[in-house]
Short mmCIF file of C-alpha atoms and ligand atoms in Angstrom, two decimals:
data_model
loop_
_atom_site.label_atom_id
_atom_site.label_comp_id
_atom_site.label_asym_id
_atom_site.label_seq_id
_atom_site.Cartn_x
_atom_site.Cartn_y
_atom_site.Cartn_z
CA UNK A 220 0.00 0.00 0.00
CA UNK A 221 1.21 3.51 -0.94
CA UNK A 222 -0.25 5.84 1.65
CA UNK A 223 0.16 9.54 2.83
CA UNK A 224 -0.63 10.26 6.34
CA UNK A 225 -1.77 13.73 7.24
CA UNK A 226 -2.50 15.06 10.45
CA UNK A 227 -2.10 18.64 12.35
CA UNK A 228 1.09 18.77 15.41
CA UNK A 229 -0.18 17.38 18.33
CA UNK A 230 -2.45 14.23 16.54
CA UNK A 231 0.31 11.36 17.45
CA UNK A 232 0.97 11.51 13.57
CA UNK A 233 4.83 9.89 14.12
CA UNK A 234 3.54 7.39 16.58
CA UNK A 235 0.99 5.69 14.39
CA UNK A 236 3.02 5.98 11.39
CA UNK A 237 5.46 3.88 12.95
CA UNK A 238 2.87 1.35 14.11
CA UNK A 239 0.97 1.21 11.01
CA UNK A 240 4.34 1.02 9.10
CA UNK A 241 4.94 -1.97 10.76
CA UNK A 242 1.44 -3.37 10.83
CA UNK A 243 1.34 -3.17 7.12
CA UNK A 244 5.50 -4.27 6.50
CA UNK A 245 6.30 -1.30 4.58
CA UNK A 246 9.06 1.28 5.16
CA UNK A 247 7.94 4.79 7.03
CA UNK A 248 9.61 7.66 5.33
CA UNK A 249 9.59 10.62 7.39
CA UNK A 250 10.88 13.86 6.05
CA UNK A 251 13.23 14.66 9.20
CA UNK A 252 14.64 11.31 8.62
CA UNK A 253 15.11 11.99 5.52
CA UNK A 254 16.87 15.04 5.97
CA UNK A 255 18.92 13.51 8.65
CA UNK A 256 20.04 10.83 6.43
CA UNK A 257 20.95 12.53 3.63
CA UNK A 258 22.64 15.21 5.52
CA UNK A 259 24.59 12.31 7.45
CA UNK A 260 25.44 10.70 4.15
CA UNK A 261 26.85 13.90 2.13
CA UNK A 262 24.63 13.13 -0.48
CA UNK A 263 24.25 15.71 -3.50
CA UNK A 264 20.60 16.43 -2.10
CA UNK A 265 21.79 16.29 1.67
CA UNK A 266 24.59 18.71 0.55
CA UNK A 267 22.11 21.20 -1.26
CA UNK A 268 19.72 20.69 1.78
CA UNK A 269 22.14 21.21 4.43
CA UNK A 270 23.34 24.85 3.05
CA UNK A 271 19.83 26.27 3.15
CA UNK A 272 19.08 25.08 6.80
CA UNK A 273 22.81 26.86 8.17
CA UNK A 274 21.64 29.89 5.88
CA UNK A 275 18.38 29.75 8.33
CA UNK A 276 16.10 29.16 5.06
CA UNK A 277 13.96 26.41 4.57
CA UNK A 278 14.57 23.72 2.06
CA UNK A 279 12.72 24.35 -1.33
CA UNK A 280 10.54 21.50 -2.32
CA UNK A 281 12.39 19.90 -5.18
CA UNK A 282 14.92 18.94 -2.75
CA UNK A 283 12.56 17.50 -0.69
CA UNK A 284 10.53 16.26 -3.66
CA UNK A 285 14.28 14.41 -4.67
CA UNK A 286 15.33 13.28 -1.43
CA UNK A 287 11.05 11.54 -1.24
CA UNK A 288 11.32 10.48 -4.76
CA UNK A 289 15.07 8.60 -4.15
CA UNK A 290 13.93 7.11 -1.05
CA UNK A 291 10.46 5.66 -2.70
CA UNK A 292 12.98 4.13 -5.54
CA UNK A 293 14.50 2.01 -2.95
CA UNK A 294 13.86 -1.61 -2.99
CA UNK A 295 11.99 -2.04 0.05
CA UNK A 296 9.75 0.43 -1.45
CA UNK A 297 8.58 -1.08 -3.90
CA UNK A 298 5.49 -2.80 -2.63
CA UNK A 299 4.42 0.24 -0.72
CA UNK A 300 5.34 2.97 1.98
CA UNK A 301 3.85 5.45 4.19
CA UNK A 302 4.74 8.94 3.90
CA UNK A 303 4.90 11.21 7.04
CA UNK A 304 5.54 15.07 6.84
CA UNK A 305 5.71 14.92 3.04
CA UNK A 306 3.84 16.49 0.82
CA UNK A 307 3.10 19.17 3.41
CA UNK A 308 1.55 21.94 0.43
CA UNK A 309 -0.63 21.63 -2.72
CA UNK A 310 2.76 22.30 -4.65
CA UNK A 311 4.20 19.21 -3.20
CA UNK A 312 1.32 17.20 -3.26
CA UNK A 313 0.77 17.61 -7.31
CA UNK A 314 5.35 16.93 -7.53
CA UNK A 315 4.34 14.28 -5.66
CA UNK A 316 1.04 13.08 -8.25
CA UNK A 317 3.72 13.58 -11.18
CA UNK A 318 6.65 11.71 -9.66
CA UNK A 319 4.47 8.35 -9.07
CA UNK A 320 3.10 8.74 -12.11
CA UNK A 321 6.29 9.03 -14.12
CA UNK A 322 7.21 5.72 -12.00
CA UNK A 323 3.88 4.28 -13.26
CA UNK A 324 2.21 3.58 -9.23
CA UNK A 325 -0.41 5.65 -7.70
CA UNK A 326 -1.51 6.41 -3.66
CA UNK A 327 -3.95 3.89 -2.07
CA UNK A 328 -5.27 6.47 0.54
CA UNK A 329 -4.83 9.47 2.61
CA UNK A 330 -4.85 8.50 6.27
CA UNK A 331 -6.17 11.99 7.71
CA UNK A 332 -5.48 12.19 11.27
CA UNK A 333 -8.40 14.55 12.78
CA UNK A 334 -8.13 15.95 16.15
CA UNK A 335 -10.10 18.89 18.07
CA UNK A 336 -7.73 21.91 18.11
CA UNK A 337 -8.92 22.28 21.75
CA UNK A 338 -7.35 18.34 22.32
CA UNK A 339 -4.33 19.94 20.43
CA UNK A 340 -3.69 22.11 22.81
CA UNK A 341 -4.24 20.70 26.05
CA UNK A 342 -1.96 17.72 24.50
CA UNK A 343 0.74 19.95 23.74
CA UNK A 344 0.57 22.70 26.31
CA UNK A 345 0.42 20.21 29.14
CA UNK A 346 3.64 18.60 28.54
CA UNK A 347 6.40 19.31 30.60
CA UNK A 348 10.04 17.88 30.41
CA UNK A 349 12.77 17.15 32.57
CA UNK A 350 15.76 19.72 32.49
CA UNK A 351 18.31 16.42 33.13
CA UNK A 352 17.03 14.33 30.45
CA UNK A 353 14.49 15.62 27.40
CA UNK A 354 12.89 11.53 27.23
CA UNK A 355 11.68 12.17 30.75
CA UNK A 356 8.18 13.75 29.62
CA UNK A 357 5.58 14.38 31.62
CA UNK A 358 1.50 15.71 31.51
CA UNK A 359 0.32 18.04 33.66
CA UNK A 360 -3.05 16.43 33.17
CA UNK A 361 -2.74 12.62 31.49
CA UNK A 362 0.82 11.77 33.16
CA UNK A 363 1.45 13.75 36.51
CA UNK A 364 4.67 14.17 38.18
CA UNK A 365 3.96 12.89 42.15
CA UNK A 366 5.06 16.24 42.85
CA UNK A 367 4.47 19.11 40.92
CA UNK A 368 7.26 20.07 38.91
CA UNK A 369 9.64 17.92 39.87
CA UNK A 370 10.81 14.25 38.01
CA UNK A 371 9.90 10.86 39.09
CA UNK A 372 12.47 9.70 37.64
CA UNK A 373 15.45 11.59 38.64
CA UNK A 374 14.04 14.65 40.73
CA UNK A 375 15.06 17.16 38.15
CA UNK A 376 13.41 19.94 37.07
CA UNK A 377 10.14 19.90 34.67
CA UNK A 378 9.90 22.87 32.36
CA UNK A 379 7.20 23.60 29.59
CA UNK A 380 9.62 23.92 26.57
CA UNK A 381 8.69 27.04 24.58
CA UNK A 382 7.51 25.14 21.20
CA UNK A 383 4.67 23.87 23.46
CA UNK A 384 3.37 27.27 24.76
CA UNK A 385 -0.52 27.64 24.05
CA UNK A 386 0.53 30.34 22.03
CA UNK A 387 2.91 28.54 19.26
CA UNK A 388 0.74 25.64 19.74
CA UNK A 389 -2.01 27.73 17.61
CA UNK A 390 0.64 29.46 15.59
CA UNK A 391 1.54 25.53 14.23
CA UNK A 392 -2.01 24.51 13.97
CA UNK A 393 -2.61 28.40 11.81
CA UNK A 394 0.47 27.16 9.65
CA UNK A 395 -1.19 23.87 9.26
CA UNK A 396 -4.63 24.80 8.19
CA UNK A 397 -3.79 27.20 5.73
CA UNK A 398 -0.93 25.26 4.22
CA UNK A 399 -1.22 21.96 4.42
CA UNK A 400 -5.28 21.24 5.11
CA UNK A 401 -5.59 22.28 1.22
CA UNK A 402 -3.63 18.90 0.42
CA UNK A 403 -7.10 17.04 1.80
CA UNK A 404 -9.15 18.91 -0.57
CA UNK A 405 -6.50 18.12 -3.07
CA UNK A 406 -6.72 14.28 -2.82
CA UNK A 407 -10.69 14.56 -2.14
CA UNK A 408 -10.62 15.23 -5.93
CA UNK A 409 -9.19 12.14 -6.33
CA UNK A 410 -11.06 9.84 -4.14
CA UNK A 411 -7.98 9.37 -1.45
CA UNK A 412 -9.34 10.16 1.51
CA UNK A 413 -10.06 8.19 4.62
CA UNK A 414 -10.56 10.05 7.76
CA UNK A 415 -9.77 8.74 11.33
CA UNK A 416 -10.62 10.40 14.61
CA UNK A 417 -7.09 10.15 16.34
CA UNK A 418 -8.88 10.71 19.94
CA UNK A 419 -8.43 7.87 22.32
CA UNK A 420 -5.23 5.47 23.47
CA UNK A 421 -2.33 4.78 20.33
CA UNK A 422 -3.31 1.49 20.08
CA UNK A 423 -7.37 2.27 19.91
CA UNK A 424 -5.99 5.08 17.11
CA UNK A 425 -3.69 2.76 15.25
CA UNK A 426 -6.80 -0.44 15.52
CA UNK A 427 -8.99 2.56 13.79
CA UNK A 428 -6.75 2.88 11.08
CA UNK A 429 -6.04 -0.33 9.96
CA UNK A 430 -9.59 -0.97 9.70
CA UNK A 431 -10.20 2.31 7.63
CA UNK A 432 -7.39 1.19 5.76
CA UNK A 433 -8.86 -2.35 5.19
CA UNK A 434 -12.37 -1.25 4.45
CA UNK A 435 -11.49 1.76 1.75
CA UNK A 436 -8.93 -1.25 0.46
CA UNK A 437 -12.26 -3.69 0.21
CA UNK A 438 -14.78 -0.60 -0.80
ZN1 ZN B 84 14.35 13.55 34.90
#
């Protein structure tokens, strides 16, 4: 299967495209990874991709486009994949249309993650991390501390990190509605679409999916 999961910051998005990855024995091909492997590789693409991030600019889409495109080439590939953070725009979304066809495959579906932006936020804006150690993460409401502001784990200090303030939580969620909601729309057109509510436990989210995934397979 040859799927593109979509979902706003704060939806689990990375967690259940591991999981369904797995589930379904294809690769997951993340665009950070991607990023971080070509960058760690020197590749020509990591190369190009690396000088616009020092500069402080953000990558252009046919490098991203390239790096997708290379990575969906690879043998393990070839029976399907999950993307995750790519396309992220119309612009790549219709590169992306182009590219598979040129390859001669199509997408399967569009797993759309949906998620209350009020659930967004209290997700995000809850969290709090240790100062010692950034794994310790805690939840001010799902995943207490046993004393305020302090870790269980080593008694260090628990901070709210300032990408999870209320305020850049909605700033995120602005960026993602006007840029990359369209993409929805975009494979609507086309039939792709199969929408998931991502409230609940990961497992109850990632159970959902694979039966969305199996009935729009069946339908
Ligand atoms: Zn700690």
């Amino acid at each position: 299967m040859r799927i593109v999961l979509v979902g706003p910051p704060g939806a689990g998005k990375g967690t259940q495209a591991a999981f369904l990855a797995k589930n379904l024995s294809i690769p997951h091909i993340s665009t950070g990874d991607l990023f971080r492997a070509n960058i760690s590789q020197g590749t020509e693409l990591g190369k190009q991709a690396k000088s616009y991030m020092d500069a402080g600019n953000l990558v252009p889409d046919e490098v991203t486009i390239a790096m997708a495109r290379d990575r969906m080439s690879r043998p393990d590939a070839e029976k399907g994949f999950l993307l995750d953070g790519f396309p992220r725009n119309v612009s790549q979304a219709e590169a992306l249309d182009k590219a598979l066809a040129a390859d001669g495959v199509k997408l399967d579906a569009v797993l759309d993650l949906e998620i209350p932006e009020d659930e967004v936020v209290r997700r995000i804006a809850g969290r709090r991390i240790c100062r010692n150690d950034s794994a310790h993460v805690f939840h001010v409401a799902n995943q207490p501390p046993k004393t305020e502001g302090v870790c269980d784990i080593c008694g260090g200090e628990l901070y709210q990190r300032d990408d999870d303030s209320e305020e850049t939580v909605r700033r995120r969620l602005e960026v993602y509605h006007t840029q990359t909601e369209p993409i929805i729309d975009h494979y609507k057109a086309q039939g792709l679409v199969v929408t998931i509510s991502a409230l609940g436990t990961v497992t109850e989210v990632t159970d959902r999916a694979m039966e969305a995934l199996r009935s729009d397979e069946a339908a």
